[in-house]
mmCIF file of C-alpha atoms in Angstrom:
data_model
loop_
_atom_site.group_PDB
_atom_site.id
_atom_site.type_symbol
_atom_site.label_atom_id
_atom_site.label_comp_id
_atom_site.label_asym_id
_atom_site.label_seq_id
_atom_site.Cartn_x
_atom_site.Cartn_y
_atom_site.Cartn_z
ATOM 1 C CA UNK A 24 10.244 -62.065 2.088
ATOM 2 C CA UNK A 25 9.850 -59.839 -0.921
ATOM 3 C CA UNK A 26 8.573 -61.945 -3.928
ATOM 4 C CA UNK A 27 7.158 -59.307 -6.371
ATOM 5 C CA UNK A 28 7.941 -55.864 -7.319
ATOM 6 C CA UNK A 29 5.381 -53.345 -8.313
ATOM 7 C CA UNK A 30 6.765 -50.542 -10.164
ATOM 8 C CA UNK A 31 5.344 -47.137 -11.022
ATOM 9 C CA UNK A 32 6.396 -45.840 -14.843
ATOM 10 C CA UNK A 33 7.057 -42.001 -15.208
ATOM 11 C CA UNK A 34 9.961 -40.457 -12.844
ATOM 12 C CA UNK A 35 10.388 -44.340 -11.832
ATOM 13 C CA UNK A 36 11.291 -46.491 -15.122
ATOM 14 C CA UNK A 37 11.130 -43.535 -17.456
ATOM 15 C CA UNK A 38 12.833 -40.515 -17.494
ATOM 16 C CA UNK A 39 9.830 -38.343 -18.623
ATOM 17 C CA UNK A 40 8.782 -36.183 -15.360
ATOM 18 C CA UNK A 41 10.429 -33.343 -17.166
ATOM 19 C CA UNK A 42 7.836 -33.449 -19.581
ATOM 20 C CA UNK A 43 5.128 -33.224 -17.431
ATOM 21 C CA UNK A 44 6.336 -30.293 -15.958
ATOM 22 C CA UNK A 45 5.797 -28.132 -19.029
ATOM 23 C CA UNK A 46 2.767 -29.625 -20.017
ATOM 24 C CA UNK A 47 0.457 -27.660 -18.221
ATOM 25 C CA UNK A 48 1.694 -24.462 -19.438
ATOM 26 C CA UNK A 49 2.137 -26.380 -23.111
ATOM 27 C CA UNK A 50 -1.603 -27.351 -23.126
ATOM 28 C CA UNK A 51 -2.515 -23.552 -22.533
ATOM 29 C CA UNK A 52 -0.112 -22.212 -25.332
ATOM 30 C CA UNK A 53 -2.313 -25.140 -27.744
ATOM 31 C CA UNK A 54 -5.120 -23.653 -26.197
ATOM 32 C CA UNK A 55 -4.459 -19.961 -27.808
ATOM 33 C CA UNK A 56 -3.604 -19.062 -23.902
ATOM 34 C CA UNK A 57 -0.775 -16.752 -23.716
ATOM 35 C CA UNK A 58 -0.578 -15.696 -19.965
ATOM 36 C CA UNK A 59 0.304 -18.592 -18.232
ATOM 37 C CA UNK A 60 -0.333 -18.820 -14.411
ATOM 38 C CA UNK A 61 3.005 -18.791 -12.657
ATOM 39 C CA UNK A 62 1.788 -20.712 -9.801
ATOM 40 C CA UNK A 63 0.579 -23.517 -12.500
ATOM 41 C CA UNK A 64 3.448 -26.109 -12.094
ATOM 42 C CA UNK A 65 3.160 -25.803 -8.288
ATOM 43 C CA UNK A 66 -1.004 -26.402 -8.419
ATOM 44 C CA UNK A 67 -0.618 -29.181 -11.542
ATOM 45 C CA UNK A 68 2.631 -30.629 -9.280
ATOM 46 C CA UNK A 69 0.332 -32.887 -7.151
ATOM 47 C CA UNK A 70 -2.558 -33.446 -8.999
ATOM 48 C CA UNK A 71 -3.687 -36.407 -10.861
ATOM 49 C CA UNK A 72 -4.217 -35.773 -14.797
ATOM 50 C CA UNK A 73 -7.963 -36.089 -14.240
ATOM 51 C CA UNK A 74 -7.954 -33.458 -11.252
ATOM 52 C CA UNK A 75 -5.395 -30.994 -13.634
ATOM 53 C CA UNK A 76 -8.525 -31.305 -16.236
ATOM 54 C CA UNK A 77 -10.939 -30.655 -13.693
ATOM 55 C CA UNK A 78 -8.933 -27.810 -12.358
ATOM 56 C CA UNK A 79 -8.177 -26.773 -15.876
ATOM 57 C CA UNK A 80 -12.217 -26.367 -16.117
ATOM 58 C CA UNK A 81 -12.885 -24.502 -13.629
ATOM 59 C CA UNK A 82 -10.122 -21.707 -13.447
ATOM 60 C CA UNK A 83 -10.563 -21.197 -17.500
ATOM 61 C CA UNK A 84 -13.995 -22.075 -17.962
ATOM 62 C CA UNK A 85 -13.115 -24.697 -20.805
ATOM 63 C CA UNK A 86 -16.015 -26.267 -22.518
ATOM 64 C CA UNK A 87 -14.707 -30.215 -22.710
ATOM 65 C CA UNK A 88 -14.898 -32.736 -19.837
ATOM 66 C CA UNK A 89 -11.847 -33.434 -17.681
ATOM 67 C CA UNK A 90 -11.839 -36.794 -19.830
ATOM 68 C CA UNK A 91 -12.284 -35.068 -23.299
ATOM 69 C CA UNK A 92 -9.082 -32.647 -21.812
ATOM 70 C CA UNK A 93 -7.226 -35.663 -20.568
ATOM 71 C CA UNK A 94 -7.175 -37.237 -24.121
ATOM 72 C CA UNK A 95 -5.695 -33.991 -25.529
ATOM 73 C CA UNK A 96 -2.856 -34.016 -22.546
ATOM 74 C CA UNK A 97 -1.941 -37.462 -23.715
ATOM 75 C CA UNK A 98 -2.279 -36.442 -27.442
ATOM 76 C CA UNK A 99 0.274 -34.171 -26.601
ATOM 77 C CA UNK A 100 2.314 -36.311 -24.694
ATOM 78 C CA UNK A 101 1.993 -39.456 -26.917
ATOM 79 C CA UNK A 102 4.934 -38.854 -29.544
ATOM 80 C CA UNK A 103 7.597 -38.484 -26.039
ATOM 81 C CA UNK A 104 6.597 -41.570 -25.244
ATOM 82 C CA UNK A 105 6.440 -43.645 -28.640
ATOM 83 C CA UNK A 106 10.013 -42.139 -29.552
ATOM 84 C CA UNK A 107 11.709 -39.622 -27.213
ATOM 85 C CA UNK A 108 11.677 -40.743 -23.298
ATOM 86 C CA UNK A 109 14.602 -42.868 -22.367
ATOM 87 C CA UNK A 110 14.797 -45.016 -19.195
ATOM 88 C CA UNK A 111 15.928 -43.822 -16.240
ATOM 89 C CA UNK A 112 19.159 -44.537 -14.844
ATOM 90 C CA UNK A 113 20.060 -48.395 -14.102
ATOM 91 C CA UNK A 114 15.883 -49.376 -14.662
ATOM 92 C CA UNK A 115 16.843 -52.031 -17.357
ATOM 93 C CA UNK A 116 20.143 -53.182 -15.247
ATOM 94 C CA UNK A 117 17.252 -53.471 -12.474
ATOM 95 C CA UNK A 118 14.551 -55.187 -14.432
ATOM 96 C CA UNK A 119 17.074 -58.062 -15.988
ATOM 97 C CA UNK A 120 18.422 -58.125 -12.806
ATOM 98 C CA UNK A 121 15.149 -59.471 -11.504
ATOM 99 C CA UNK A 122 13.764 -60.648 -14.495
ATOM 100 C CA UNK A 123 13.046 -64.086 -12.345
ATOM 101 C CA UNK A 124 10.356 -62.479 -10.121
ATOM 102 C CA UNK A 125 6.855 -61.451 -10.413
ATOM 103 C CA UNK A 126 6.895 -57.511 -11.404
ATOM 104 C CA UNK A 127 3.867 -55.366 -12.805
ATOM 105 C CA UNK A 128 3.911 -51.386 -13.841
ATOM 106 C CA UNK A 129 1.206 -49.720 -11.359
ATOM 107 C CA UNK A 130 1.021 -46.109 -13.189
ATOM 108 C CA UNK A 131 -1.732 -43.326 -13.116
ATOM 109 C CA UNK A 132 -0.187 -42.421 -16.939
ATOM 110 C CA UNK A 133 -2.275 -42.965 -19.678
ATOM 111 C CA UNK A 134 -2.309 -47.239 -20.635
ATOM 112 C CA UNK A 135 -1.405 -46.199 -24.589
ATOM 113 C CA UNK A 136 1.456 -44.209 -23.612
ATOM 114 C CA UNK A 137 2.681 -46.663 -21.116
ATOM 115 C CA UNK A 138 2.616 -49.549 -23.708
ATOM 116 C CA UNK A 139 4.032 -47.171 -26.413
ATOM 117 C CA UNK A 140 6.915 -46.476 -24.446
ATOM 118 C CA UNK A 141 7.281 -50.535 -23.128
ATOM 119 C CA UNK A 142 7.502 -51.962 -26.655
ATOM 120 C CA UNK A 143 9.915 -49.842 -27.998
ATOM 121 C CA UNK A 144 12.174 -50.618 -24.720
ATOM 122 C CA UNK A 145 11.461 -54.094 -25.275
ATOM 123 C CA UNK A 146 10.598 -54.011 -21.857
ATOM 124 C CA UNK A 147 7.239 -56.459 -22.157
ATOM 125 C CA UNK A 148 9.204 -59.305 -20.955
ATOM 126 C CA UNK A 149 9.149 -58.129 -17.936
ATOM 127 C CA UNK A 150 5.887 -57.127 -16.564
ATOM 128 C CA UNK A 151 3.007 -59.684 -16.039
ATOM 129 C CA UNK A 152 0.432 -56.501 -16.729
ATOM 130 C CA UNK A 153 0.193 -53.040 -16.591
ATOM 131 C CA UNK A 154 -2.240 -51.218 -14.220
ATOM 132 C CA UNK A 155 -3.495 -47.765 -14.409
ATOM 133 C CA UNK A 156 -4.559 -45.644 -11.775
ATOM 134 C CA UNK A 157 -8.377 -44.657 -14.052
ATOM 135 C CA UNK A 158 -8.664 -48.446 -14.592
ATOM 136 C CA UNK A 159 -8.648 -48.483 -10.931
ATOM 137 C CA UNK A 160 -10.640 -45.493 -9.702
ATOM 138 C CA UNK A 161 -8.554 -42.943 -7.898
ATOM 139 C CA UNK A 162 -5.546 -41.537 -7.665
ATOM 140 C CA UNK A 163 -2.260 -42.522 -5.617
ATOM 141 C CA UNK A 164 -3.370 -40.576 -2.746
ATOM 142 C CA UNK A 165 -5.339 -43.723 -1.755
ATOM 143 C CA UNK A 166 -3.369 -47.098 -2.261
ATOM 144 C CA UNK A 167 -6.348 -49.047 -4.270
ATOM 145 C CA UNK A 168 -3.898 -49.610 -7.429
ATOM 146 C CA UNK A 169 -1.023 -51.032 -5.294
ATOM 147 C CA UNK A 170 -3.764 -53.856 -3.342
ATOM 148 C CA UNK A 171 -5.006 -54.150 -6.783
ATOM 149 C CA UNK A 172 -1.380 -55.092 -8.371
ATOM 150 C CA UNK A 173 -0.304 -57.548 -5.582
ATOM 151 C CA UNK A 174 -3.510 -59.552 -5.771
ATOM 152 C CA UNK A 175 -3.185 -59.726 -9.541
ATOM 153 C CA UNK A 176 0.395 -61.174 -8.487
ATOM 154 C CA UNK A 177 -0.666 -63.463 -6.528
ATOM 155 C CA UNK A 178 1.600 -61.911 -3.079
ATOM 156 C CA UNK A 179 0.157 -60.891 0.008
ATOM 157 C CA UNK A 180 1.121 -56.864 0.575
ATOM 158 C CA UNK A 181 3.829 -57.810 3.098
ATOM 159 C CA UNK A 182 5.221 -59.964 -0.236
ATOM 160 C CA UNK A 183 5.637 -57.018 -2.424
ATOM 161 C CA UNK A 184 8.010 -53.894 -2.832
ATOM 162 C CA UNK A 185 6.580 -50.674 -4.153
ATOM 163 C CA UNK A 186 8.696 -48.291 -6.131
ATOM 164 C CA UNK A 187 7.785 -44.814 -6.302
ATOM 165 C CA UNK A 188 9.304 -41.382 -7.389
ATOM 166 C CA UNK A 189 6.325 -39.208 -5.604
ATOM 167 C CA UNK A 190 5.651 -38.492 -1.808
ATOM 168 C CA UNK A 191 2.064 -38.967 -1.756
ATOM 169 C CA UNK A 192 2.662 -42.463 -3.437
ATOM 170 C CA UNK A 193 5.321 -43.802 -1.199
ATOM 171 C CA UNK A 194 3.164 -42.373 1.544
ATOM 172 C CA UNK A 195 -0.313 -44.316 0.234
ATOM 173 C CA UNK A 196 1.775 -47.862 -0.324
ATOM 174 C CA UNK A 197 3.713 -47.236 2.868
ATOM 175 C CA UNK A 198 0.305 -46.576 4.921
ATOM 176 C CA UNK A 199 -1.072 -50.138 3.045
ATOM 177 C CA UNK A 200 1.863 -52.427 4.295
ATOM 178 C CA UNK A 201 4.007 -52.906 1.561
ATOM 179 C CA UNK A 202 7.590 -52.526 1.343
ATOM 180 C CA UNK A 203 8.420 -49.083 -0.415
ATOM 181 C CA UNK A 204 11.565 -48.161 -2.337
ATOM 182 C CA UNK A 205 11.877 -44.262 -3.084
ATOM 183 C CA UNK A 206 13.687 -43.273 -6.077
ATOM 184 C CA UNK A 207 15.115 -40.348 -6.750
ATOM 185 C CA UNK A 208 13.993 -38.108 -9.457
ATOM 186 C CA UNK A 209 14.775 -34.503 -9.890
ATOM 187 C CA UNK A 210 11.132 -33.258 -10.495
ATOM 188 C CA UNK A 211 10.894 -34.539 -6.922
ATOM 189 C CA UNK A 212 14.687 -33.091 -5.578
ATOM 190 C CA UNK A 213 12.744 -30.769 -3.380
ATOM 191 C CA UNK A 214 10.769 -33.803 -1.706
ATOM 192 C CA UNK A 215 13.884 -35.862 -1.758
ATOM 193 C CA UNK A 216 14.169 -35.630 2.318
ATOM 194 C CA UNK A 217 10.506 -36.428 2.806
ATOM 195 C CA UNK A 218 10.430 -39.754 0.614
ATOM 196 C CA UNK A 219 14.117 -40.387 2.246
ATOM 197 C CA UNK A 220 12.026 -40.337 5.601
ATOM 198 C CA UNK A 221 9.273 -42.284 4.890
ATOM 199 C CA UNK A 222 10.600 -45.128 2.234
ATOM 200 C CA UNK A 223 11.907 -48.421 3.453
ATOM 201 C CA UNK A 224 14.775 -47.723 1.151
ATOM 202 C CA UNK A 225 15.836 -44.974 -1.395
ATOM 203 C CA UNK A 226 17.632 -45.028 -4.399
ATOM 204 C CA UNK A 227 19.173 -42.513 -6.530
ATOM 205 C CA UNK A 228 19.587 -45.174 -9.789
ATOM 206 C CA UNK A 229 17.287 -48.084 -9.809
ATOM 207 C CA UNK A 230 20.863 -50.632 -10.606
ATOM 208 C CA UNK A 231 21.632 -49.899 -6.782
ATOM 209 C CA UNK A 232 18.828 -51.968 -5.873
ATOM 210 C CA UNK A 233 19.007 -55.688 -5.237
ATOM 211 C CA UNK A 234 15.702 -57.694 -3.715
ATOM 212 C CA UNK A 235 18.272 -58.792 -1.363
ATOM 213 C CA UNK A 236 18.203 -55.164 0.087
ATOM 214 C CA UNK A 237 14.858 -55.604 1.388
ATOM 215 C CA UNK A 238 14.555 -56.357 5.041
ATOM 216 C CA UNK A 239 13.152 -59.170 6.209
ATOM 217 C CA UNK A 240 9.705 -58.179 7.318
#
C-alpha cells in the first residue's frame, strides 16, 4: 500500500526543464564565450549541475570550483524560479488531490530555488520537507536521496511512490524498491519509451494520477 509520495521538482512539478536546456550555452555567452559547443546540451543532458561545473572546468580551463560555478548557474537561474516557471500540467490538481498523505520534494535543484518557486505557488502546504540531491551526496544515478526521503517519512520503500521526469532517476528508485511513476516531459520526449518501460506507471499530466492507481505491491 502506497502511503507517501516523493516527488522530484523540475520537469516533474515545475515546468522549467526548458530552461535548463539553454543554460549551458547561456552560462558561456555570460562567460564572454561566443562559440558554443554544439554537442553541449547532449553532454550537460545527463549530468548533475555539480558534474556540468566540473566538466565546465576541464574542457574551458575555468578558474572557479565546480561549487563557485554552480552558484553562478543558479544565479542565473534564480529570477525563473522566484517569478517565471509555472507548474506543470495537473501538479496542483495532483497535490490537493492528495493533500491527506505524507509527500516530500526529493530534487538535485538548488534548495533556494526550490523554495523560491514553492512559496510563490503556495505549494508549502504540501510537502513535509524538501531534500536536495548535494544535501545528500550524489546524484540520482544512485538512489541515496529517495531512501533518504522515505525514512524522513516515516514509510518503508515498498510504502512510497517516486515521481520522476528523467531515465536515470526512475531507473535508480526503480532498482531501490519503490513504486515509480514516470511523467512525461518534453525535454525527456526522446526517452519517453525508455521511462514508459521501466516505470510502474506513466503519466503525461500529473491530474491523471490517483494513489489508487498504484498496484498493490
Amino acid at each position: 500500500m502506497i502511503r507517501a509520495l516523493i516527488f522530484d521538482f523540475d520537469g516533474t512539478l515545475l515546468d522549467s526543464m526548458y530552461a535548463w536546456k539553454s543554460l549551458g550555452a547561456e552560462y558561456l555567452a555570460h562567460k564572454g564565450i561566443r562559440e558554443i559547443p554544439p554537442e553541449l546540451e547532449d553532454t550537460l543532458k545527463p549530468l548533475s549541475l555539480l558534474d556540468a561545473a566540473k566538466y565546465f572546468i576541464a574542457a574551458f580551463a575555468f578558474a572557479q570550483t565546480p561549487e563557485e560555478i554552480v552558484a553562478e548557474f543558479n544565479a542565473l537561474a534564480a529570477e525563473k524560479y522566484r517569478s517565471v516557471f509555472l507548474p506543470k500540467p495537473g501538479a496542483a490538481k495532483c497535490l490537493e488531490r492528495h493533500r491527506d498523505m505524507r509527500m516530500c520534494v526529493a530534487t538535485a535543484a538548488d534548495r533556494t530555488l526550490v523554495e523560491m518557486a514553492v512559496e510563490r505557488l503556495g505549494w508549502g502546504r504540501y510537502f513535509q520537507f524538501i531534500l536536495t540531491s548535494g544535501e545528500v551526496g550524489g546524484s540520482k544515478r544512485s538512489p541515496g536521496i529517495f531512501l533518504r526521503a522515505a525514512e524522513r517519512l516515516g514509510v518503508a520503500i515498498a510504502e512510497a511512490a517516486v515521481f520522476e521526469d528523467s531515465p536515470h532517476a526512475i531507473k535508480s528508485a526503480k532498482s531501490a524498491g519503490f513504486y515509480t511513476v514516470g511523467v512525461h516531459d518534453a525535454f525527456y520526449a526522446a526517452e519517453a519509451g525508455q521511462i514508459r518501460a521501466m516505470a510502474d506507471l506513466y503519466v503525461n499530466t500529473l491530474d491523471e494520477f490517483e494513489v489508487t492507481l498504484c498496484e498493490k505491491r
